[in-house]
Structure formats: C-alpha cells, structure tokens
PDB file of N, CA and C in Angstrom:
ATOM      1  N   MET R  15      82.858 122.076 208.645  1.00  0.00           N
ATOM      2  CA  MET R  15      82.612 123.416 208.152  1.00  0.00           C
ATOM      3  C   MET R  15      82.099 124.282 209.300  1.00  0.00           C
ATOM      4  N   ASP R  16      82.551 125.525 209.347  1.00  0.00           N
ATOM      5  CA  ASP R  16      82.106 126.445 210.385  1.00  0.00           C
ATOM      6  C   ASP R  16      80.633 126.780 210.204  1.00  0.00           C
ATOM      7  N   ALA R  17      79.944 127.014 211.320  1.00  0.00           N
ATOM      8  CA  ALA R  17      78.536 127.388 211.254  1.00  0.00           C
ATOM      9  C   ALA R  17      78.382 128.760 210.598  1.00  0.00           C
ATOM     10  N   GLU R  18      79.356 129.641 210.817  1.00  0.00           N
ATOM     11  CA  GLU R  18      79.297 130.980 210.235  1.00  0.00           C
ATOM     12  C   GLU R  18      80.369 131.115 209.149  1.00  0.00           C
ATOM     13  N   LEU R  19      79.950 131.382 207.941  1.00  0.00           N
ATOM     14  CA  LEU R  19      80.881 131.643 206.845  1.00  0.00           C
ATOM     15  C   LEU R  19      81.111 133.140 206.760  1.00  0.00           C
ATOM     16  N   ALA R  20      82.094 133.537 206.004  1.00  0.00           N
ATOM     17  CA  ALA R  20      82.417 134.951 205.896  1.00  0.00           C
ATOM     18  C   ALA R  20      81.368 135.717 205.091  1.00  0.00           C
ATOM     19  N   GLY R  21      80.737 135.098 204.126  1.00  0.00           N
ATOM     20  CA  GLY R  21      79.765 135.802 203.296  1.00  0.00           C
ATOM     21  C   GLY R  21      79.015 134.849 202.386  1.00  0.00           C
ATOM     22  N   TRP R  22      78.200 135.433 201.525  1.00  0.00           N
ATOM     23  CA  TRP R  22      77.428 134.661 200.550  1.00  0.00           C
ATOM     24  C   TRP R  22      78.357 134.000 199.540  1.00  0.00           C
ATOM     25  N   GLN R  23      77.982 132.801 199.100  1.00  0.00           N
ATOM     26  CA  GLN R  23      78.694 132.113 198.025  1.00  0.00           C
ATOM     27  C   GLN R  23      77.663 131.740 196.965  1.00  0.00           C
ATOM     28  N   PHE R  24      78.002 131.979 195.699  1.00  0.00           N
ATOM     29  CA  PHE R  24      77.073 131.728 194.601  1.00  0.00           C
ATOM     30  C   PHE R  24      77.718 130.852 193.534  1.00  0.00           C
ATOM     31  N   TRP R  25      76.930 129.919 193.010  1.00  0.00           N
ATOM     32  CA  TRP R  25      77.315 129.104 191.867  1.00  0.00           C
ATOM     33  C   TRP R  25      76.228 129.292 190.817  1.00  0.00           C
ATOM     34  N   ILE R  26      76.628 129.726 189.620  1.00  0.00           N
ATOM     35  CA  ILE R  26      75.656 130.132 188.599  1.00  0.00           C
ATOM     36  C   ILE R  26      75.945 129.404 187.296  1.00  0.00           C
ATOM     37  N   ASP R  27      74.882 128.901 186.669  1.00  0.00           N
ATOM     38  CA  ASP R  27      74.979 128.318 185.327  1.00  0.00           C
ATOM     39  C   ASP R  27      74.068 129.122 184.413  1.00  0.00           C
ATOM     40  N   ARG R  28      74.677 129.829 183.474  1.00  0.00           N
ATOM     41  CA  ARG R  28      73.894 130.605 182.513  1.00  0.00           C
ATOM     42  C   ARG R  28      73.700 129.773 181.262  1.00  0.00           C
ATOM     43  N   GLY R  29      72.466 129.387 181.024  1.00  0.00           N
ATOM     44  CA  GLY R  29      72.122 128.626 179.831  1.00  0.00           C
ATOM     45  C   GLY R  29      71.432 129.510 178.818  1.00  0.00           C
ATOM     46  N   GLY R  30      71.088 128.940 177.699  1.00  0.00           N
ATOM     47  CA  GLY R  30      70.421 129.690 176.648  1.00  0.00           C
ATOM     48  C   GLY R  30      69.020 130.100 177.034  1.00  0.00           C
ATOM     49  N   THR R  31      68.330 129.293 177.826  1.00  0.00           N
ATOM     50  CA  THR R  31      66.950 129.599 178.221  1.00  0.00           C
ATOM     51  C   THR R  31      66.872 130.085 179.659  1.00  0.00           C
ATOM     52  N   PHE R  32      67.526 129.383 180.568  1.00  0.00           N
ATOM     53  CA  PHE R  32      67.454 129.732 181.990  1.00  0.00           C
ATOM     54  C   PHE R  32      68.837 129.939 182.577  1.00  0.00           C
ATOM     55  N   THR R  33      68.885 130.754 183.616  1.00  0.00           N
ATOM     56  CA  THR R  33      70.068 130.915 184.444  1.00  0.00           C
ATOM     57  C   THR R  33      69.712 130.346 185.813  1.00  0.00           C
ATOM     58  N   ASP R  34      70.474 129.339 186.234  1.00  0.00           N
ATOM     59  CA  ASP R  34      70.238 128.670 187.519  1.00  0.00           C
ATOM     60  C   ASP R  34      71.276 129.147 188.527  1.00  0.00           C
ATOM     61  N   ILE R  35      70.800 129.432 189.732  1.00  0.00           N
ATOM     62  CA  ILE R  35      71.685 129.951 190.771  1.00  0.00           C
ATOM     63  C   ILE R  35      71.512 129.119 192.041  1.00  0.00           C
ATOM     64  N   VAL R  36      72.635 128.701 192.606  1.00  0.00           N
ATOM     65  CA  VAL R  36      72.661 128.043 193.910  1.00  0.00           C
ATOM     66  C   VAL R  36      73.478 128.958 194.813  1.00  0.00           C
ATOM     67  N   ALA R  37      72.960 129.221 195.999  1.00  0.00           N
ATOM     68  CA  ALA R  37      73.649 130.111 196.932  1.00  0.00           C
ATOM     69  C   ALA R  37      73.771 129.445 198.288  1.00  0.00           C
ATOM     70  N   ARG R  38      74.875 129.752 198.950  1.00  0.00           N
ATOM     71  CA  ARG R  38      75.040 129.375 200.358  1.00  0.00           C
ATOM     72  C   ARG R  38      75.095 130.675 201.146  1.00  0.00           C
ATOM     73  N   THR R  39      74.197 130.790 202.104  1.00  0.00           N
ATOM     74  CA  THR R  39      74.158 131.996 202.932  1.00  0.00           C
ATOM     75  C   THR R  39      75.313 131.959 203.933  1.00  0.00           C
ATOM     76  N   PRO R  40      75.638 133.094 204.522  1.00  0.00           N
ATOM     77  CA  PRO R  40      76.676 133.096 205.560  1.00  0.00           C
ATOM     78  C   PRO R  40      76.354 132.172 206.732  1.00  0.00           C
ATOM     79  N   ALA R  41      75.079 131.883 206.960  1.00  0.00           N
ATOM     80  CA  ALA R  41      74.686 130.974 208.042  1.00  0.00           C
ATOM     81  C   ALA R  41      74.769 129.512 207.613  1.00  0.00           C
ATOM     82  N   GLY R  42      75.030 129.254 206.319  1.00  0.00           N
ATOM     83  CA  GLY R  42      75.185 127.888 205.846  1.00  0.00           C
ATOM     84  C   GLY R  42      73.971 127.300 205.142  1.00  0.00           C
ATOM     85  N   SER R  43      72.868 128.033 205.066  1.00  0.00           N
ATOM     86  CA  SER R  43      71.687 127.542 204.343  1.00  0.00           C
ATOM     87  C   SER R  43      71.953 127.563 202.843  1.00  0.00           C
ATOM     88  N   VAL R  44      71.324 126.636 202.125  1.00  0.00           N
ATOM     89  CA  VAL R  44      71.455 126.589 200.670  1.00  0.00           C
ATOM     90  C   VAL R  44      70.132 127.025 200.046  1.00  0.00           C
ATOM     91  N   LEU R  45      70.214 127.986 199.127  1.00  0.00           N
ATOM     92  CA  LEU R  45      69.049 128.512 198.425  1.00  0.00           C
ATOM     93  C   LEU R  45      69.245 128.333 196.931  1.00  0.00           C
ATOM     94  N   THR R  46      68.159 128.217 196.176  1.00  0.00           N
ATOM     95  CA  THR R  46      68.244 128.141 194.721  1.00  0.00           C
ATOM     96  C   THR R  46      67.299 129.158 194.103  1.00  0.00           C
ATOM     97  N   HIS R  47      67.616 129.536 192.867  1.00  0.00           N
ATOM     98  CA  HIS R  47      66.776 130.476 192.125  1.00  0.00           C
ATOM     99  C   HIS R  47      66.969 130.220 190.638  1.00  0.00           C
ATOM    100  N   LYS R  48      65.926 130.433 189.862  1.00  0.00           N
ATOM    101  CA  LYS R  48      65.977 130.225 188.415  1.00  0.00           C
ATOM    102  C   LYS R  48      65.349 131.443 187.748  1.00  0.00           C
ATOM    103  N   LEU R  49      66.032 131.987 186.740  1.00  0.00           N
ATOM    104  CA  LEU R  49      65.534 133.136 185.992  1.00  0.00           C
ATOM    105  C   LEU R  49      65.684 132.871 184.493  1.00  0.00           C
ATOM    106  N   LEU R  50      64.847 133.529 183.702  1.00  0.00           N
ATOM    107  CA  LEU R  50      65.051 133.483 182.262  1.00  0.00           C
ATOM    108  C   LEU R  50      66.383 134.168 181.945  1.00  0.00           C
ATOM    109  N   SER R  51      67.156 133.590 181.041  1.00  0.00           N
ATOM    110  CA  SER R  51      68.448 134.179 180.699  1.00  0.00           C
ATOM    111  C   SER R  51      68.302 135.476 179.906  1.00  0.00           C
ATOM    112  N   ASP R  52      67.167 135.658 179.252  1.00  0.00           N
ATOM    113  CA  ASP R  52      66.934 136.874 178.472  1.00  0.00           C
ATOM    114  C   ASP R  52      65.546 137.405 178.809  1.00  0.00           C
ATOM    115  N   ASN R  53      65.504 138.462 179.606  1.00  0.00           N
ATOM    116  CA  ASN R  53      64.238 139.054 180.022  1.00  0.00           C
ATOM    117  C   ASN R  53      64.444 140.556 180.247  1.00  0.00           C
ATOM    118  N   PRO R  54      64.812 141.291 179.177  1.00  0.00           N
ATOM    119  CA  PRO R  54      65.224 142.698 179.318  1.00  0.00           C
ATOM    120  C   PRO R  54      64.144 143.632 179.857  1.00  0.00           C
ATOM    121  N   ARG R  55      62.894 143.262 179.781  1.00  0.00           N
ATOM    122  CA  ARG R  55      61.835 144.128 180.329  1.00  0.00           C
ATOM    123  C   ARG R  55      61.840 144.125 181.852  1.00  0.00           C
ATOM    124  N   HIS R  56      62.454 143.089 182.451  1.00  0.00           N
ATOM    125  CA  HIS R  56      62.433 142.969 183.910  1.00  0.00           C
ATOM    126  C   HIS R  56      63.802 143.096 184.565  1.00  0.00           C
ATOM    127  N   TYR R  57      64.873 142.774 183.847  1.00  0.00           N
ATOM    128  CA  TYR R  57      66.229 142.901 184.389  1.00  0.00           C
ATOM    129  C   TYR R  57      67.230 142.815 183.247  1.00  0.00           C
ATOM    130  N   GLY R  58      68.413 143.368 183.497  1.00  0.00           N
ATOM    131  CA  GLY R  58      69.460 143.348 182.484  1.00  0.00           C
ATOM    132  C   GLY R  58      70.228 142.038 182.481  1.00  0.00           C
ATOM    133  N   ASP R  59      70.902 141.750 183.557  1.00  0.00           N
ATOM    134  CA  ASP R  59      71.736 140.560 183.656  1.00  0.00           C
ATOM    135  C   ASP R  59      71.101 139.578 184.641  1.00  0.00           C
ATOM    136  N   PRO R  60      70.798 138.358 184.204  1.00  0.00           N
ATOM    137  CA  PRO R  60      70.121 137.418 185.101  1.00  0.00           C
ATOM    138  C   PRO R  60      70.962 136.987 186.302  1.00  0.00           C
ATOM    139  N   ALA R  61      72.268 136.899 186.137  1.00  0.00           N
ATOM    140  CA  ALA R  61      73.119 136.493 187.269  1.00  0.00           C
ATOM    141  C   ALA R  61      73.078 137.552 188.368  1.00  0.00           C
ATOM    142  N   ILE R  62      73.234 138.803 187.985  1.00  0.00           N
ATOM    143  CA  ILE R  62      73.202 139.890 188.962  1.00  0.00           C
ATOM    144  C   ILE R  62      71.823 139.994 189.600  1.00  0.00           C
ATOM    145  N   GLU R  63      70.782 139.847 188.789  1.00  0.00           N
ATOM    146  CA  GLU R  63      69.418 139.913 189.325  1.00  0.00           C
ATOM    147  C   GLU R  63      69.156 138.773 190.314  1.00  0.00           C
ATOM    148  N   GLY R  64      69.616 137.580 189.979  1.00  0.00           N
ATOM    149  CA  GLY R  64      69.424 136.446 190.881  1.00  0.00           C
ATOM    150  C   GLY R  64      70.145 136.627 192.196  1.00  0.00           C
ATOM    151  N   ILE R  65      71.376 137.131 192.132  1.00  0.00           N
ATOM    152  CA  ILE R  65      72.132 137.409 193.354  1.00  0.00           C
ATOM    153  C   ILE R  65      71.391 138.453 194.188  1.00  0.00           C
ATOM    154  N   ARG R  66      70.924 139.508 193.523  1.00  0.00           N
ATOM    155  CA  ARG R  66      70.196 140.562 194.228  1.00  0.00           C
ATOM    156  C   ARG R  66      68.957 140.004 194.934  1.00  0.00           C
ATOM    157  N   ARG R  67      68.211 139.164 194.218  1.00  0.00           N
ATOM    158  CA  ARG R  67      66.984 138.603 194.805  1.00  0.00           C
ATOM    159  C   ARG R  67      67.280 137.694 195.994  1.00  0.00           C
ATOM    160  N   LEU R  68      68.306 136.877 195.869  1.00  0.00           N
ATOM    161  CA  LEU R  68      68.628 135.973 196.971  1.00  0.00           C
ATOM    162  C   LEU R  68      69.139 136.728 198.189  1.00  0.00           C
ATOM    163  N   ILE R  69      69.994 137.712 197.974  1.00  0.00           N
ATOM    164  CA  ILE R  69      70.510 138.494 199.097  1.00  0.00           C
ATOM    165  C   ILE R  69      69.383 139.258 199.778  1.00  0.00           C
ATOM    166  N   SER R  70      68.376 139.674 199.005  1.00  0.00           N
ATOM    167  CA  SER R  70      67.273 140.438 199.598  1.00  0.00           C
ATOM    168  C   SER R  70      66.466 139.604 200.593  1.00  0.00           C
ATOM    169  N   THR R  71      66.642 138.265 200.580  1.00  0.00           N
ATOM    170  CA  THR R  71      65.951 137.430 201.565  1.00  0.00           C
ATOM    171  C   THR R  71      66.533 137.617 202.959  1.00  0.00           C
ATOM    172  N   ASP R  72      67.782 138.098 203.040  1.00  0.00           N
ATOM    173  CA  ASP R  72      68.426 138.354 204.328  1.00  0.00           C
ATOM    174  C   ASP R  72      69.499 139.421 204.126  1.00  0.00           C
ATOM    175  N   PRO R  73      69.095 140.683 203.965  1.00  0.00           N
ATOM    176  CA  PRO R  73      70.048 141.737 203.618  1.00  0.00           C
ATOM    177  C   PRO R  73      71.114 142.010 204.672  1.00  0.00           C
ATOM    178  N   ASP R  74      70.938 141.562 205.896  1.00  0.00           N
ATOM    179  CA  ASP R  74      71.923 141.789 206.949  1.00  0.00           C
ATOM    180  C   ASP R  74      72.901 140.627 207.093  1.00  0.00           C
ATOM    181  N   ALA R  75      72.840 139.680 206.177  1.00  0.00           N
ATOM    182  CA  ALA R  75      73.620 138.455 206.335  1.00  0.00           C
ATOM    183  C   ALA R  75      75.091 138.594 205.971  1.00  0.00           C
ATOM    184  N   GLY R  76      75.501 139.685 205.383  1.00  0.00           N
ATOM    185  CA  GLY R  76      76.914 139.856 205.101  1.00  0.00           C
ATOM    186  C   GLY R  76      77.213 140.041 203.628  1.00  0.00           C
ATOM    187  N   PRO R  77      78.501 140.210 203.306  1.00  0.00           N
ATOM    188  CA  PRO R  77      78.927 140.497 201.933  1.00  0.00           C
ATOM    189  C   PRO R  77      78.965 139.232 201.067  1.00  0.00           C
ATOM    190  N   VAL R  78      79.181 139.438 199.785  1.00  0.00           N
ATOM    191  CA  VAL R  78      79.384 138.324 198.856  1.00  0.00           C
ATOM    192  C   VAL R  78      80.845 137.918 198.937  1.00  0.00           C
ATOM    193  N   GLU R  79      81.073 136.651 199.241  1.00  0.00           N
ATOM    194  CA  GLU R  79      82.434 136.126 199.371  1.00  0.00           C
ATOM    195  C   GLU R  79      82.941 135.551 198.054  1.00  0.00           C
ATOM    196  N   ALA R  80      82.053 134.842 197.327  1.00  0.00           N
ATOM    197  CA  ALA R  80      82.513 134.171 196.106  1.00  0.00           C
ATOM    198  C   ALA R  80      81.363 134.019 195.115  1.00  0.00           C
ATOM    199  N   VAL R  81      81.707 134.155 193.834  1.00  0.00           N
ATOM    200  CA  VAL R  81      80.769 133.893 192.741  1.00  0.00           C
ATOM    201  C   VAL R  81      81.501 133.015 191.738  1.00  0.00           C
ATOM    202  N   ARG R  82      80.926 131.864 191.447  1.00  0.00           N
ATOM    203  CA  ARG R  82      81.470 130.953 190.442  1.00  0.00           C
ATOM    204  C   ARG R  82      80.422 130.847 189.346  1.00  0.00           C
ATOM    205  N   MET R  83      80.848 131.036 188.100  1.00  0.00           N
ATOM    206  CA  MET R  83      79.871 131.077 187.016  1.00  0.00           C
ATOM    207  C   MET R  83      80.354 130.267 185.834  1.00  0.00           C
ATOM    208  N   GLY R  84      79.443 129.500 185.276  1.00  0.00           N
ATOM    209  CA  GLY R  84      79.712 128.744 184.063  1.00  0.00           C
ATOM    210  C   GLY R  84      78.594 128.985 183.075  1.00  0.00           C
ATOM    211  N   THR R  85      78.803 128.533 181.861  1.00  0.00           N
ATOM    212  CA  THR R  85      77.771 128.707 180.851  1.00  0.00           C
ATOM    213  C   THR R  85      77.696 127.484 179.957  1.00  0.00           C
ATOM    214  N   THR R  86      76.500 127.170 179.544  1.00  0.00           N
ATOM    215  CA  THR R  86      76.297 126.087 178.591  1.00  0.00           C
ATOM    216  C   THR R  86      75.847 126.625 177.242  1.00  0.00           C
ATOM    217  N   VAL R  87      75.849 127.947 177.073  1.00  0.00           N
ATOM    218  CA  VAL R  87      75.357 128.561 175.835  1.00  0.00           C
ATOM    219  C   VAL R  87      76.166 128.091 174.633  1.00  0.00           C
ATOM    220  N   ALA R  88      77.486 128.174 174.704  1.00  0.00           N
ATOM    221  CA  ALA R  88      78.318 127.772 173.565  1.00  0.00           C
ATOM    222  C   ALA R  88      78.226 126.270 173.313  1.00  0.00           C
ATOM    223  N   THR R  89      78.242 125.489 174.372  1.00  0.00           N
ATOM    224  CA  THR R  89      78.127 124.035 174.223  1.00  0.00           C
ATOM    225  C   THR R  89      76.810 123.661 173.565  1.00  0.00           C
ATOM    226  N   ASN R  90      75.723 124.268 174.021  1.00  0.00           N
ATOM    227  CA  ASN R  90      74.419 123.979 173.423  1.00  0.00           C
ATOM    228  C   ASN R  90      74.373 124.379 171.955  1.00  0.00           C
ATOM    229  N   ALA R  91      74.970 125.518 171.606  1.00  0.00           N
ATOM    230  CA  ALA R  91      74.995 125.945 170.205  1.00  0.00           C
ATOM    231  C   ALA R  91      75.721 124.920 169.344  1.00  0.00           C
ATOM    232  N   LEU R  92      76.813 124.378 169.853  1.00  0.00           N
ATOM    233  CA  LEU R  92      77.548 123.363 169.092  1.00  0.00           C
ATOM    234  C   LEU R  92      76.733 122.080 168.971  1.00  0.00           C
ATOM    235  N   LEU R  93      76.130 121.629 170.071  1.00  0.00           N
ATOM    236  CA  LEU R  93      75.350 120.399 170.043  1.00  0.00           C
ATOM    237  C   LEU R  93      74.131 120.517 169.136  1.00  0.00           C
ATOM    238  N   GLU R  94      73.537 121.697 169.098  1.00  0.00           N
ATOM    239  CA  GLU R  94      72.346 121.906 168.285  1.00  0.00           C
ATOM    240  C   GLU R  94      72.689 122.351 166.863  1.00  0.00           C
ATOM    241  N   ARG R  95      73.995 122.447 166.584  1.00  0.00           N
ATOM    242  CA  ARG R  95      74.492 122.865 165.263  1.00  0.00           C
ATOM    243  C   ARG R  95      73.923 124.214 164.851  1.00  0.00           C
ATOM    244  N   GLU R  96      73.942 125.140 165.793  1.00  0.00           N
ATOM    245  CA  GLU R  96      73.502 126.506 165.541  1.00  0.00           C
ATOM    246  C   GLU R  96      74.696 127.433 165.715  1.00  0.00           C
ATOM    247  N   GLY R  97      74.581 128.625 165.194  1.00  0.00           N
ATOM    248  CA  GLY R  97      75.619 129.620 165.408  1.00  0.00           C
ATOM    249  C   GLY R  97      76.604 129.738 164.261  1.00  0.00           C
ATOM    250  N   GLY R  98      76.492 128.915 163.259  1.00  0.00           N
ATOM    251  CA  GLY R  98      77.353 129.065 162.094  1.00  0.00           C
ATOM    252  C   GLY R  98      78.714 128.428 162.260  1.00  0.00           C
ATOM    253  N   ARG R  99      79.443 128.378 161.156  1.00  0.00           N
ATOM    254  CA  ARG R  99      80.769 127.738 161.144  1.00  0.00           C
ATOM    255  C   ARG R  99      81.783 128.469 162.008  1.00  0.00           C
ATOM    256  N   ASN R 100      81.658 129.780 162.085  1.00  0.00           N
ATOM    257  CA  ASN R 100      82.639 130.540 162.855  1.00  0.00           C
ATOM    258  C   ASN R 100      82.554 130.273 164.348  1.00  0.00           C
ATOM    259  N   ALA R 101      81.431 129.762 164.825  1.00  0.00           N
ATOM    260  CA  ALA R 101      81.289 129.498 166.262  1.00  0.00           C
ATOM    261  C   ALA R 101      82.340 128.516 166.744  1.00  0.00           C
ATOM    262  N   VAL R 102      82.586 127.463 165.979  1.00  0.00           N
ATOM    263  CA  VAL R 102      83.578 126.463 166.382  1.00  0.00           C
ATOM    264  C   VAL R 102      84.961 127.081 166.395  1.00  0.00           C
ATOM    265  N   ARG R 103      85.290 127.851 165.355  1.00  0.00           N
ATOM    266  CA  ARG R 103      86.610 128.483 165.307  1.00  0.00           C
ATOM    267  C   ARG R 103      86.788 129.467 166.457  1.00  0.00           C
ATOM    268  N   ASN R 104      85.770 130.290 166.704  1.00  0.00           N
ATOM    269  CA  ASN R 104      85.872 131.275 167.775  1.00  0.00           C
ATOM    270  C   ASN R 104      85.965 130.608 169.139  1.00  0.00           C
ATOM    271  N   LEU R 105      85.188 129.551 169.361  1.00  0.00           N
ATOM    272  CA  LEU R 105      85.244 128.837 170.627  1.00  0.00           C
ATOM    273  C   LEU R 105      86.639 128.261 170.848  1.00  0.00           C
ATOM    274  N   ALA R 106      87.219 127.667 169.814  1.00  0.00           N
ATOM    275  CA  ALA R 106      88.575 127.110 169.930  1.00  0.00           C
ATOM    276  C   ALA R 106      89.582 128.216 170.234  1.00  0.00           C
ATOM    277  N   ARG R 107      89.426 129.372 169.624  1.00  0.00           N
ATOM    278  CA  ARG R 107      90.329 130.497 169.860  1.00  0.00           C
ATOM    279  C   ARG R 107      90.204 130.980 171.304  1.00  0.00           C
ATOM    280  N   VAL R 108      88.984 131.100 171.812  1.00  0.00           N
ATOM    281  CA  VAL R 108      88.773 131.537 173.190  1.00  0.00           C
ATOM    282  C   VAL R 108      89.347 130.516 174.167  1.00  0.00           C
ATOM    283  N   GLN R 109      89.114 129.221 173.904  1.00  0.00           N
ATOM    284  CA  GLN R 109      89.662 128.190 174.785  1.00  0.00           C
ATOM    285  C   GLN R 109      91.181 128.275 174.827  1.00  0.00           C
ATOM    286  N   GLY R 110      91.810 128.548 173.674  1.00  0.00           N
ATOM    287  CA  GLY R 110      93.262 128.690 173.632  1.00  0.00           C
ATOM    288  C   GLY R 110      93.733 129.847 174.489  1.00  0.00           C
ATOM    289  N   ARG R 111      93.033 130.981 174.422  1.00  0.00           N
ATOM    290  CA  ARG R 111      93.407 132.146 175.224  1.00  0.00           C
ATOM    291  C   ARG R 111      93.245 131.871 176.711  1.00  0.00           C
ATOM    292  N   VAL R 112      92.170 131.196 177.077  1.00  0.00           N
ATOM    293  CA  VAL R 112      91.947 130.862 178.490  1.00  0.00           C
ATOM    294  C   VAL R 112      93.042 129.918 178.959  1.00  0.00           C
ATOM    295  N   ALA R 113      93.363 128.911 178.151  1.00  0.00           N
ATOM    296  CA  ALA R 113      94.404 127.945 178.527  1.00  0.00           C
ATOM    297  C   ALA R 113      95.748 128.637 178.708  1.00  0.00           C
ATOM    298  N   ASP R 114      96.042 129.656 177.896  1.00  0.00           N
ATOM    299  CA  ASP R 114      97.300 130.381 178.023  1.00  0.00           C
ATOM    300  C   ASP R 114      97.406 131.132 179.344  1.00  0.00           C
ATOM    301  N   ARG R 115      96.273 131.499 179.931  1.00  0.00           N
ATOM    302  CA  ARG R 115      96.278 132.267 181.179  1.00  0.00           C
ATOM    303  C   ARG R 115      96.294 131.393 182.419  1.00  0.00           C
ATOM    304  N   LEU R 116      96.030 130.106 182.273  1.00  0.00           N
ATOM    305  CA  LEU R 116      96.022 129.212 183.425  1.00  0.00           C
ATOM    306  C   LEU R 116      97.450 128.943 183.885  1.00  0.00           C
ATOM    307  N   PRO R 117      97.639 128.780 185.176  1.00  0.00           N
ATOM    308  CA  PRO R 117      98.989 128.463 185.645  1.00  0.00           C
ATOM    309  C   PRO R 117      99.424 127.091 185.133  1.00  0.00           C
ATOM    310  N   LYS R 118     100.687 126.982 184.814  1.00  0.00           N
ATOM    311  CA  LYS R 118     101.220 125.710 184.335  1.00  0.00           C
ATOM    312  C   LYS R 118     101.351 124.743 185.512  1.00  0.00           C
ATOM    313  N   PRO R 119     100.959 123.486 185.318  1.00  0.00           N
ATOM    314  CA  PRO R 119     101.063 122.524 186.418  1.00  0.00           C
ATOM    315  C   PRO R 119     102.517 122.260 186.784  1.00  0.00           C
ATOM    316  N   SER R 120     102.764 122.064 188.070  1.00  0.00           N
ATOM    317  CA  SER R 120     104.124 121.792 188.517  1.00  0.00           C
ATOM    318  C   SER R 120     104.511 120.339 188.296  1.00  0.00           C
ATOM    319  N   VAL R 121     103.513 119.475 188.078  1.00  0.00           N
ATOM    320  CA  VAL R 121     103.756 118.066 187.803  1.00  0.00           C
ATOM    321  C   VAL R 121     103.218 117.778 186.401  1.00  0.00           C
ATOM    322  N   PRO R 122     103.988 117.087 185.556  1.00  0.00           N
ATOM    323  CA  PRO R 122     103.482 116.804 184.206  1.00  0.00           C
ATOM    324  C   PRO R 122     102.160 116.033 184.250  1.00  0.00           C
ATOM    325  N   LEU R 123     101.238 116.431 183.372  1.00  0.00           N
ATOM    326  CA  LEU R 123      99.937 115.774 183.333  1.00  0.00           C
ATOM    327  C   LEU R 123      99.984 114.468 182.559  1.00  0.00           C
ATOM    328  N   HIS R 124     100.907 114.357 181.602  1.00  0.00           N
ATOM    329  CA  HIS R 124     101.015 113.144 180.780  1.00  0.00           C
ATOM    330  C   HIS R 124     102.431 112.617 180.866  1.00  0.00           C
ATOM    331  N   ARG R 125     102.566 111.324 180.815  1.00  0.00           N
ATOM    332  CA  ARG R 125     103.906 110.721 180.840  1.00  0.00           C
ATOM    333  C   ARG R 125     104.148 109.940 179.595  1.00  0.00           C
TER     334      ARG R 125
END
C-alpha cells in the first residue's frame, strides 16, 4: 500500500444505539470514533458528524475518497421482535429492490 492515499476513507456502522466509525487518513493512520445514533440536541446525522470530527483532527489532510456505510438497525429490530409485522415485509421488499439494482454475475453462482 502506498504511504500516501488520495484522501480519507470511512467505514461506518449505524446501529440503533451507537454509530461506529473507522477512518483511514490520507497518511495511512487508522482512527475510530463512536457517537450516539440519536442525539438531535448536538447533531443531526451521526455519520456526517463523525466524519466532520475526524477530519477536523487534520483539516489539511485532503478530501474524502470513500465512505462505506452499513446498518444493523433493521437486523436488530428483527432479532428483538420489534417494529411490527410490516417490518419483515418491508425489509424483504427493500432487499428485492436492492438485488434488482446489483449487476448480474457473469458466472453462475449455483450449478
């Protein structure tokens, strides 16, 4: 890996209670940050706030190159049996829409 990357890279997991952020600086250092997922008195979106806070540690370090984000909110709701019956139906519908947008594999996945 090159010592100098083009920009900041972020990996974010938004959970029901906390949003966890891992960042790689353009110099290659790895930083972490944790914020409450819901804290409207202090910030609107925890992912954006976390990125802002981490970049403020070195504002001259360059642009944001990549942001990868996942969430465990829906999974946790299903595991905890919260969110009502429609949650399962809606989750299945959303997964179907996402799957429709993914590129089709050039090699069959099943034989």
